[in-house]
Coordinates of C-alpha atoms and ligand atoms in Angstrom, one line a residue:
M1 CA 5.6 0.7 -21.6
R2 CA 7.1 2.1 -18.5
A3 CA 4.7 3.5 -15.9
D4 CA 4.9 5.6 -12.7
V5 CA 2.8 4.3 -9.9
L6 CA 2.0 7.0 -7.4
R7 CA -1.6 6.0 -6.8
I8 CA -3.0 2.5 -7.2
S9 CA -5.5 4.0 -9.6
D10 CA -2.6 4.9 -11.9
L11 CA -2.6 1.2 -12.9
G12 CA -6.2 1.2 -14.1
A13 CA -8.2 -2.1 -13.8
D14 CA -6.2 -3.8 -16.6
G15 CA -2.9 -2.7 -15.2
L16 CA -3.9 -4.0 -11.7
A17 CA -5.0 -7.3 -13.2
A18 CA -1.6 -7.5 -15.0
V19 CA 0.3 -6.9 -11.8
L20 CA -1.7 -9.6 -10.0
E21 CA -0.9 -12.0 -12.8
I22 CA 2.8 -11.1 -12.9
A23 CA 2.9 -11.7 -9.2
R24 CA 2.3 -15.4 -9.7
S25 CA 4.7 -15.8 -12.7
P26 CA 8.4 -16.4 -12.7
A27 CA 10.3 -13.1 -12.0
P28 CA 11.1 -11.4 -15.3
Q29 CA 14.7 -10.3 -15.3
V30 CA 13.9 -6.7 -16.2
L31 CA 16.6 -5.3 -13.8
A32 CA 19.5 -7.6 -14.9
G33 CA 22.6 -5.6 -14.5
L34 CA 20.7 -2.6 -13.3
G35 CA 20.1 -0.7 -10.0
A36 CA 17.0 0.4 -8.2
A37 CA 17.1 3.3 -5.7
L38 CA 14.8 2.9 -2.7
V39 CA 14.5 6.1 -0.7
F40 CA 12.9 6.1 2.8
E41 CA 11.9 9.3 4.5
R42 CA 10.0 7.2 7.0
P43 CA 10.9 4.0 8.9
S44 CA 10.0 0.6 7.4
A45 CA 10.4 -3.1 8.2
R46 CA 8.3 -4.8 5.5
T47 CA 8.5 -2.4 2.6
R48 CA 12.3 -2.0 2.7
N49 CA 13.0 -5.7 2.9
A50 CA 10.3 -6.8 0.5
C51 CA 11.5 -4.2 -2.1
E52 CA 15.2 -5.0 -1.7
M53 CA 14.5 -8.7 -2.2
A54 CA 12.1 -7.9 -5.1
V55 CA 14.8 -6.0 -6.9
V56 CA 17.2 -9.0 -6.4
Q57 CA 14.6 -11.4 -7.8
L58 CA 14.2 -9.2 -10.9
G59 CA 18.0 -9.5 -11.4
G60 CA 18.9 -6.0 -10.1
H61 CA 20.8 -4.4 -7.3
P62 CA 18.9 -2.4 -4.7
V63 CA 20.4 0.7 -3.0
T64 CA 18.4 1.7 0.0
I65 CA 18.8 5.4 1.0
R66 CA 17.5 6.8 4.2
D67 CA 16.5 10.4 4.2
D68 CA 19.2 11.5 6.5
E69 CA 21.7 10.5 3.7
V70 CA 20.1 12.6 1.0
A71 CA 18.1 15.1 3.1
M72 CA 15.5 16.0 0.4
D73 CA 14.8 19.7 0.3
R74 CA 17.4 20.3 3.0
R75 CA 20.7 19.2 1.5
E76 CA 19.4 19.6 -2.0
T77 CA 16.0 19.7 -3.7
V78 CA 13.8 16.7 -4.3
E79 CA 14.2 17.3 -8.0
D80 CA 18.0 17.2 -7.8
V81 CA 17.9 14.0 -5.7
A82 CA 15.6 12.4 -8.3
R83 CA 17.8 13.4 -11.3
T84 CA 20.9 12.3 -9.5
L85 CA 19.6 8.8 -8.6
A86 CA 18.3 8.4 -12.2
C87 CA 21.9 8.7 -13.3
Y88 CA 22.6 5.3 -11.7
H89 CA 19.3 3.5 -11.4
A90 CA 16.6 2.1 -13.7
L91 CA 13.9 2.5 -11.1
L92 CA 13.2 5.0 -8.3
A93 CA 10.9 4.1 -5.5
A94 CA 10.3 6.2 -2.4
R95 CA 8.5 6.3 0.9
V96 CA 7.7 10.0 1.5
A97 CA 6.1 12.2 4.1
R98 CA 4.2 14.2 1.5
H99 CA 2.7 12.8 -1.7
A100 CA 3.7 15.9 -3.5
T101 CA 7.4 14.8 -3.2
L102 CA 6.7 11.8 -5.5
E103 CA 4.9 14.1 -8.0
R104 CA 7.9 16.4 -8.0
M105 CA 10.2 13.4 -8.7
V106 CA 8.0 12.4 -11.6
A107 CA 7.9 16.0 -13.0
A108 CA 11.7 16.4 -12.7
L109 CA 12.4 13.2 -14.6
A110 CA 9.7 13.9 -17.2
R111 CA 11.1 17.4 -17.9
E112 CA 14.3 15.7 -19.2
A113 CA 12.5 12.6 -20.6
V114 CA 14.5 10.4 -18.2
P115 CA 13.0 6.9 -18.7
V116 CA 13.1 5.9 -15.0
P117 CA 9.7 5.1 -13.4
V118 CA 8.8 6.3 -9.9
V119 CA 6.9 4.0 -7.5
N120 CA 5.2 5.1 -4.3
L121 CA 6.4 3.1 -1.3
L122 CA 3.9 4.9 1.0
S123 CA 2.9 8.5 1.2
D124 CA 0.5 10.4 3.4
L125 CA -2.1 9.8 0.6
E126 CA -1.6 6.2 -0.6
H127 CA 0.2 2.9 -0.1
P128 CA -0.2 1.1 -3.5
T129 CA 2.3 -1.7 -3.0
Q130 CA 0.4 -2.6 0.2
A131 CA -2.9 -2.7 -1.7
V132 CA -1.5 -5.1 -4.3
A133 CA -0.3 -7.4 -1.5
D134 CA -3.7 -7.1 0.2
L135 CA -5.5 -8.3 -3.0
L136 CA -3.0 -11.1 -3.5
T137 CA -3.8 -12.3 0.0
V138 CA -7.6 -12.1 -0.5
R139 CA -7.3 -13.9 -3.8
D140 CA -5.1 -16.7 -2.5
E141 CA -6.8 -17.2 0.9
L142 CA -10.4 -16.9 -0.4
G143 CA -9.9 -18.4 -3.9
G144 CA -10.8 -15.3 -5.8
L145 CA -11.6 -11.6 -5.7
A146 CA -14.7 -10.8 -7.7
G147 CA -17.8 -10.7 -5.6
R148 CA -16.0 -10.6 -2.2
T149 CA -16.6 -7.9 0.4
V150 CA -14.0 -6.2 2.5
A151 CA -14.8 -4.1 5.6
Y152 CA -12.2 -1.6 6.7
V153 CA -12.6 -0.4 10.3
G154 CA -10.8 2.6 11.9
D155 CA -8.9 5.5 10.5
A156 CA -9.5 5.8 6.7
N157 CA -5.9 6.6 5.9
N158 CA -3.4 6.0 3.1
V159 CA -3.8 2.2 3.4
C160 CA -7.6 2.4 3.3
R161 CA -7.6 4.8 0.4
S162 CA -5.4 2.5 -1.8
L163 CA -7.2 -0.6 -0.7
A164 CA -10.6 1.0 -1.6
D165 CA -9.5 1.9 -5.1
A166 CA -7.8 -1.5 -5.6
C167 CA -11.0 -3.2 -4.6
A168 CA -13.1 -1.0 -6.9
M169 CA -10.8 -2.0 -9.8
A170 CA -10.9 -5.7 -8.9
G171 CA -14.6 -6.1 -8.4
V172 CA -14.4 -6.3 -4.6
A173 CA -17.1 -4.5 -2.6
M174 CA -15.8 -2.4 0.2
R175 CA -17.3 -0.8 3.3
V176 CA -15.5 1.7 5.5
A177 CA -16.4 2.3 9.2
A178 CA -14.7 5.4 10.6
P179 CA -15.6 8.0 13.2
D180 CA -16.7 11.4 12.1
G181 CA -13.7 13.3 10.8
Y182 CA -11.7 10.1 10.1
G183 CA -13.6 8.8 7.0
L184 CA -12.7 9.0 3.3
R185 CA -13.2 12.4 1.8
P186 CA -15.9 13.1 -0.8
A187 CA -13.2 13.3 -3.5
D188 CA -12.1 9.8 -2.5
V189 CA -15.6 8.4 -2.8
E190 CA -16.1 10.1 -6.1
R191 CA -12.8 8.7 -7.5
N192 CA -13.7 5.3 -6.2
R193 CA -17.0 5.4 -8.0
D194 CA -15.3 6.4 -11.2
L195 CA -13.1 3.3 -10.8
G196 CA -16.2 1.2 -10.6
G197 CA -16.6 1.0 -6.8
A198 CA -19.7 1.4 -4.7
L199 CA -18.2 2.3 -1.3
V200 CA -20.4 2.0 1.8
C201 CA -19.3 4.5 4.4
T202 CA -20.6 4.3 8.0
T203 CA -19.6 5.3 11.5
R204 CA -20.8 2.0 12.8
P205 CA -18.2 -0.9 12.8
E206 CA -20.9 -3.5 13.4
E207 CA -22.8 -2.4 10.3
A208 CA -19.6 -2.5 8.2
V209 CA -18.5 -6.0 9.1
E210 CA -21.9 -7.8 9.0
G211 CA -21.4 -10.8 6.7
V212 CA -18.2 -9.7 5.0
D213 CA -15.3 -11.9 3.8
V214 CA -12.5 -9.8 5.0
V215 CA -12.1 -7.5 8.1
Y216 CA -9.2 -5.0 7.7
T217 CA -7.7 -2.4 10.0
D218 CA -4.6 -0.2 10.4
V219 CA -3.0 1.9 13.1
W220 CA -4.9 4.9 14.5
V221 CA -1.7 7.0 14.5
S222 CA 0.1 7.0 11.2
M223 CA 3.7 8.1 10.7
G224 CA 3.8 11.9 10.9
E225 CA 0.7 12.1 13.1
E226 CA 2.5 11.4 16.4
A227 CA 1.6 14.9 17.7
E228 CA -2.1 14.1 17.4
A229 CA -1.8 10.6 19.1
G230 CA -3.9 11.4 22.2
R231 CA -6.8 12.9 20.3
R232 CA -6.8 10.2 17.7
R233 CA -6.8 7.4 20.4
A234 CA -9.7 9.1 22.1
D235 CA -11.7 9.6 18.9
L236 CA -11.1 6.1 17.6
A237 CA -11.9 4.3 20.8
G238 CA -14.7 1.9 20.0
F239 CA -13.3 1.0 16.6
T240 CA -11.0 -1.8 17.9
V241 CA -11.4 -5.1 15.9
D242 CA -12.0 -7.7 18.6
D243 CA -13.5 -11.2 18.6
A244 CA -17.0 -9.9 19.0
L245 CA -16.7 -7.6 16.0
L246 CA -15.0 -10.2 13.9
G247 CA -17.7 -12.7 14.9
R248 CA -20.2 -10.7 12.8
A249 CA -18.3 -11.3 9.6
A250 CA -19.1 -14.3 7.4
P251 CA -18.1 -17.8 8.5
G252 CA -14.6 -18.3 7.0
A253 CA -13.9 -14.6 7.0
I254 CA -10.2 -13.6 7.4
F255 CA -8.6 -10.7 9.2
L256 CA -5.9 -8.5 7.6
H257 CA -3.7 -5.7 8.9
C258 CA -0.8 -4.1 6.9
L259 CA 1.3 -4.0 10.1
P260 CA 2.9 -2.7 12.2
A261 CA 0.1 -3.4 14.7
H262 CA -0.7 -1.8 18.0
R263 CA -2.3 -4.6 20.0
G264 CA -5.0 -3.2 22.3
E265 CA -5.7 -0.2 20.0
E266 CA -7.0 -0.9 16.5
V267 CA -6.9 -4.7 17.1
T268 CA -6.8 -7.1 20.0
D269 CA -4.0 -9.5 20.5
G270 CA -6.6 -12.3 20.3
V271 CA -7.7 -11.3 16.8
L272 CA -4.2 -10.6 15.5
E273 CA -2.9 -14.0 16.7
G274 CA -6.2 -15.8 16.1
A275 CA -7.2 -18.5 13.6
R276 CA -8.7 -16.0 11.1
S277 CA -5.6 -13.8 11.0
R278 CA -3.7 -13.9 7.7
V279 CA -1.3 -11.0 8.5
W280 CA 1.9 -13.0 8.0
R281 CA 0.7 -14.3 4.6
Q282 CA -0.1 -10.7 3.8
A283 CA 3.4 -9.6 4.9
E284 CA 5.0 -12.2 2.7
N285 CA 2.9 -11.0 -0.2
R286 CA 4.5 -7.6 0.1
L287 CA 7.5 -9.2 -1.7
H288 CA 5.4 -10.7 -4.5
A289 CA 3.5 -7.5 -4.8
A290 CA 6.6 -5.3 -5.0
R291 CA 8.3 -7.6 -7.5
A292 CA 5.2 -7.5 -9.8
L293 CA 4.7 -3.8 -9.4
F294 CA 8.3 -3.0 -10.1
A295 CA 8.3 -5.3 -13.1
Y296 CA 5.1 -3.7 -14.4
A297 CA 6.6 -0.2 -13.9
L298 CA 9.6 -1.3 -16.0
G299 CA 7.4 -2.4 -18.8
A300 CA 6.9 -6.2 -18.1
R301 CA 3.4 -7.5 -19.0
P302 CA 1.9 -11.0 -18.4
A303 CA 2.5 -13.5 -21.2
P304 CA -0.6 -13.8 -23.4
V305 CA -2.8 -16.7 -22.4
G306 CA -1.6 -20.0 -23.9
T307 CA 2.0 -18.8 -24.4
S308 CA 3.3 -19.3 -20.9
S309 CA 5.6 -22.2 -20.3
Ligands
CP401 N1 3.0 -2.4 5.9 C1 4.2 -1.7 5.8 O1 4.3 -0.8 4.9 O2 5.1 -2.0 6.8 P1 6.5 -1.1 7.0 O3 6.1 0.2 7.4 O4 7.2 -1.9 8.0 O5 7.2 -1.1 5.7
NVA402 N1 -1.0 4.1 7.9 C1 0.3 3.7 8.3 C2 0.7 2.6 7.5 C3 2.1 2.0 7.9 C4 2.5 0.9 7.0 C5 1.2 4.9 8.2 O1 1.2 5.6 7.3 O2 2.1 5.0 9.1

């Protein structure tokens, strides 16, 4: 069954487990002879390249479209862009400024029963393809997911929100340390609880990282927040992941960051380049995550146990 993936929770626990399983299987050729439209309203290094190569590995042809080419809601409506791209492509994936743009794409295609799934490549609300890569990295680096604990330190943004829900569905405990005004919202905590999570939210980074298996951070100024940069840097000072903070985590703990990183703000150069950092494995996993998520969105499911070759 085809599936839109706008939020990581759209997968449900079984869907997420399926995606993680597909990620370590040979690429199903679900896009053989078909196209995939990848729309970017925001810049990207990892997501664009990972997604293009994922489409190739699934047998398809990627067409990356920058917003200045289609100018959604300026040259024509989001709905008309979605319906146009669905004339040529079997999959529509987009990085958007506003999450509602993805919902409008889904609604426009659903109205005409167009069987083209929509996948979120980052919105102001979530970054689901990143969260899948994050779990792949934790699983591979620490030998499993269930029972592990992740501490996220900094701005509880789109990356944090998707990671928290992914952790909840995968049996990974999560703690979030953010200053007042930068934490997850009550609705996020409630949704996370409904997904099986038990988020610990604090304003004290030291409390969050004590004994954890993974320390994670992301930029303090996300794309679209540039006008607030000064205030954000002031408010988030004290939430830098440095060697002293990382030293409070469990022996063998790893450091993750979705990248791009701002050395000296959310993380020190020493931590990013240090022995515990797995950020390049994580970046590589963006490819495996995108391939698995696209395959799942197009209807692929893992082979039943005992039938794989
Ligand atoms: N982590 C991530 O999404 O990187 P890009 O913005 O470079 O795609
Ligand atoms: N939170 C960041 C993630 C970049 C990959 C942003 O939205 O800009």
